[in-house]
Amino acid sequence: MTTTPTFDTFFQEILSKFDGTLALIVSDLQGETLLKVTSPREPELGIINSQIASTFAMANEQGNKLLLGQTKHVILFYNKHVVCQLNCSPLAITLIADNKHDGGNVGILLNIMNKLEESNVLSCLVKAYNLTKEDGDF
């Protein structure tokens, strides 16, 4: 008997395949976290609050006001981490990596994001989110 993989399992596999990737967060553009998978190597990333996604949404909105068009990716560099965010409206995908290892390689992070876009996982998440939102559960 085979088991159906869950979104958690799928995203955990992504984290485990790429050394240095620490967290993957799916949230709506208001900042509500829908799914969060973190590496056991850095448990404090589990307390990331919803401000990261809502800030991304605000930056996207400002880019639109400046007639720069829709933001696809935002990449942030910090002392210990690299954060890559993907606009998958109405959802935002946030990938956090340790910048001391290959996980901080922006090319690898963007490749992960592109693979996510190519998979049907994100479209399934967006459909589920839209259906749930229509039902008033969010």
mmCIF file of C-alpha atoms in Angstrom:
data_model
loop_
_atom_site.group_PDB
_atom_site.id
_atom_site.type_symbol
_atom_site.label_atom_id
_atom_site.label_comp_id
_atom_site.label_asym_id
_atom_site.label_seq_id
_atom_site.Cartn_x
_atom_site.Cartn_y
_atom_site.Cartn_z
ATOM 1 C CA MET A 1 0.000 0.000 0.000
ATOM 2 C CA THR A 2 1.392 3.390 -0.970
ATOM 3 C CA THR A 3 0.770 6.519 1.004
ATOM 4 C CA THR A 4 -0.098 9.840 -0.522
ATOM 5 C CA PRO A 5 2.640 12.376 0.096
ATOM 6 C CA THR A 6 1.569 15.498 1.923
ATOM 7 C CA PHE A 7 2.660 19.044 1.248
ATOM 8 C CA ASP A 8 4.731 18.882 4.442
ATOM 9 C CA THR A 9 6.532 15.784 3.173
ATOM 10 C CA PHE A 10 7.120 17.337 -0.254
ATOM 11 C CA PHE A 11 8.603 20.522 1.199
ATOM 12 C CA GLN A 12 10.652 18.603 3.776
ATOM 13 C CA GLU A 13 12.206 16.611 0.922
ATOM 14 C CA ILE A 14 13.198 19.882 -0.757
ATOM 15 C CA LEU A 15 14.913 21.073 2.431
ATOM 16 C CA SER A 16 16.776 17.799 2.840
ATOM 17 C CA LYS A 17 18.038 17.719 -0.786
ATOM 18 C CA PHE A 18 19.868 21.045 -0.612
ATOM 19 C CA ASP A 19 22.485 21.532 2.081
ATOM 20 C CA GLY A 20 22.000 24.824 3.872
ATOM 21 C CA THR A 21 18.292 25.280 3.208
ATOM 22 C CA LEU A 22 16.652 25.872 6.561
ATOM 23 C CA ALA A 23 12.984 26.760 6.122
ATOM 24 C CA LEU A 24 10.245 26.882 3.542
ATOM 25 C CA ILE A 25 7.125 28.869 4.345
ATOM 26 C CA VAL A 26 3.884 29.158 2.382
ATOM 27 C CA SER A 27 1.691 32.077 3.382
ATOM 28 C CA ASP A 28 -0.971 34.294 1.943
ATOM 29 C CA LEU A 29 -0.089 37.848 0.997
ATOM 30 C CA GLN A 30 -1.625 39.182 4.216
ATOM 31 C CA GLY A 31 1.005 37.241 6.135
ATOM 32 C CA GLU A 32 -1.062 34.304 7.398
ATOM 33 C CA THR A 33 1.198 31.247 7.489
ATOM 34 C CA LEU A 34 -0.434 28.264 5.817
ATOM 35 C CA LEU A 35 2.494 25.841 5.880
ATOM 36 C CA LYS A 36 5.921 25.980 7.475
ATOM 37 C CA VAL A 37 8.675 23.391 7.264
ATOM 38 C CA THR A 38 11.915 24.015 9.123
ATOM 39 C CA SER A 39 15.193 22.207 9.417
ATOM 40 C CA PRO A 40 16.020 20.688 12.797
ATOM 41 C CA ARG A 41 19.475 22.294 12.446
ATOM 42 C CA GLU A 42 18.076 25.732 13.193
ATOM 43 C CA PRO A 43 14.908 25.443 15.299
ATOM 44 C CA GLU A 44 14.628 29.180 16.007
ATOM 45 C CA LEU A 45 13.436 29.649 12.425
ATOM 46 C CA GLY A 46 10.229 27.979 13.556
ATOM 47 C CA ILE A 47 9.221 31.183 15.319
ATOM 48 C CA ILE A 48 9.329 33.350 12.209
ATOM 49 C CA ASN A 49 6.268 35.511 12.324
ATOM 50 C CA SER A 50 3.905 36.478 9.562
ATOM 51 C CA GLN A 51 5.515 39.864 8.956
ATOM 52 C CA ILE A 52 7.937 38.482 6.387
ATOM 53 C CA ALA A 53 5.160 37.631 3.907
ATOM 54 C CA SER A 54 3.143 40.781 4.496
ATOM 55 C CA THR A 55 6.291 42.891 4.007
ATOM 56 C CA PHE A 56 6.867 41.070 0.719
ATOM 57 C CA ALA A 57 3.302 41.907 -0.336
ATOM 58 C CA MET A 58 3.842 45.586 0.526
ATOM 59 C CA ALA A 59 7.091 45.694 -1.485
ATOM 60 C CA ASN A 60 5.270 44.108 -4.401
ATOM 61 C CA GLU A 61 2.503 46.706 -4.137
ATOM 62 C CA GLN A 62 5.027 49.554 -4.110
ATOM 63 C CA GLY A 63 6.715 48.131 -7.219
ATOM 64 C CA ASN A 64 3.351 48.117 -8.963
ATOM 65 C CA LYS A 65 2.757 51.755 -7.969
ATOM 66 C CA LEU A 66 6.117 52.657 -9.521
ATOM 67 C CA LEU A 67 4.980 50.921 -12.726
ATOM 68 C CA LEU A 68 7.753 48.338 -12.386
ATOM 69 C CA GLY A 69 5.291 45.503 -12.869
ATOM 70 C CA GLN A 70 4.568 42.402 -10.832
ATOM 71 C CA THR A 71 7.383 41.212 -8.584
ATOM 72 C CA LYS A 72 8.382 37.618 -9.205
ATOM 73 C CA HIS A 73 11.239 37.125 -6.706
ATOM 74 C CA VAL A 74 12.724 39.104 -3.852
ATOM 75 C CA ILE A 75 16.113 38.139 -2.458
ATOM 76 C CA LEU A 76 17.290 39.401 0.929
ATOM 77 C CA PHE A 77 20.767 39.004 2.390
ATOM 78 C CA TYR A 78 21.357 38.999 6.141
ATOM 79 C CA ASN A 79 24.421 38.225 8.264
ATOM 80 C CA LYS A 80 23.570 34.542 8.663
ATOM 81 C CA HIS A 81 20.775 33.931 6.178
ATOM 82 C CA VAL A 82 19.617 34.442 2.624
ATOM 83 C CA VAL A 83 15.858 34.757 2.095
ATOM 84 C CA CYS A 84 14.305 34.168 -1.312
ATOM 85 C CA GLN A 85 10.623 34.906 -1.802
ATOM 86 C CA LEU A 86 8.411 33.932 -4.717
ATOM 87 C CA ASN A 87 5.203 35.701 -5.632
ATOM 88 C CA CYS A 88 2.658 33.011 -6.414
ATOM 89 C CA SER A 89 -0.373 35.227 -5.944
ATOM 90 C CA PRO A 90 -2.423 34.904 -3.793
ATOM 91 C CA LEU A 91 0.350 33.033 -1.984
ATOM 92 C CA ALA A 92 3.968 33.836 -1.166
ATOM 93 C CA ILE A 93 6.656 31.177 -0.887
ATOM 94 C CA THR A 94 9.607 31.986 1.368
ATOM 95 C CA LEU A 95 12.797 29.939 1.316
ATOM 96 C CA ILE A 96 15.424 30.621 3.991
ATOM 97 C CA ALA A 97 18.984 29.333 3.688
ATOM 98 C CA ASP A 98 22.223 29.558 5.614
ATOM 99 C CA ASN A 99 24.551 31.840 3.669
ATOM 100 C CA LYS A 100 27.626 29.956 4.918
ATOM 101 C CA HIS A 101 26.925 26.869 2.792
ATOM 102 C CA ASP A 102 25.762 26.202 -0.739
ATOM 103 C CA GLY A 103 22.251 26.919 0.530
ATOM 104 C CA GLY A 104 23.145 30.585 0.382
ATOM 105 C CA ASN A 105 23.886 30.259 -3.316
ATOM 106 C CA VAL A 106 21.183 32.415 -4.883
ATOM 107 C CA GLY A 107 21.319 30.437 -8.126
ATOM 108 C CA ILE A 108 20.430 27.260 -6.234
ATOM 109 C CA LEU A 109 17.613 29.032 -4.355
ATOM 110 C CA LEU A 110 16.149 30.410 -7.592
ATOM 111 C CA ASN A 111 16.460 26.953 -9.151
ATOM 112 C CA ILE A 112 14.454 25.502 -6.248
ATOM 113 C CA MET A 113 11.821 28.209 -6.738
ATOM 114 C CA ASN A 114 11.664 27.495 -10.488
ATOM 115 C CA LYS A 115 11.237 23.763 -9.809
ATOM 116 C CA LEU A 116 8.395 24.596 -7.420
ATOM 117 C CA GLU A 117 6.729 26.727 -10.092
ATOM 118 C CA GLU A 118 7.085 23.941 -12.674
ATOM 119 C CA SER A 119 5.536 21.368 -10.356
ATOM 120 C CA ASN A 120 1.797 21.210 -9.895
ATOM 121 C CA VAL A 121 2.208 21.570 -6.127
ATOM 122 C CA LEU A 122 1.912 25.358 -6.103
ATOM 123 C CA SER A 123 -1.106 25.367 -8.400
ATOM 124 C CA CYS A 124 -2.757 22.820 -6.075
ATOM 125 C CA LEU A 125 -2.013 25.029 -3.066
ATOM 126 C CA VAL A 126 -3.409 28.106 -4.830
ATOM 127 C CA LYS A 127 -6.579 26.223 -5.842
ATOM 128 C CA ALA A 128 -7.052 24.891 -2.314
ATOM 129 C CA TYR A 129 -6.491 28.354 -0.849
ATOM 130 C CA ASN A 130 -8.982 29.950 -3.251
ATOM 131 C CA LEU A 131 -11.618 27.292 -2.569
ATOM 132 C CA THR A 132 -11.185 27.623 1.183
ATOM 133 C CA LYS A 133 -11.296 31.407 0.967
ATOM 134 C CA GLU A 134 -14.544 31.229 -1.027
ATOM 135 C CA ASP A 135 -16.031 29.031 1.688
ATOM 136 C CA GLY A 136 -15.075 31.653 4.274
ATOM 137 C CA ASP A 137 -12.708 29.423 6.241
ATOM 138 C CA PHE A 138 -9.848 31.956 5.998
#
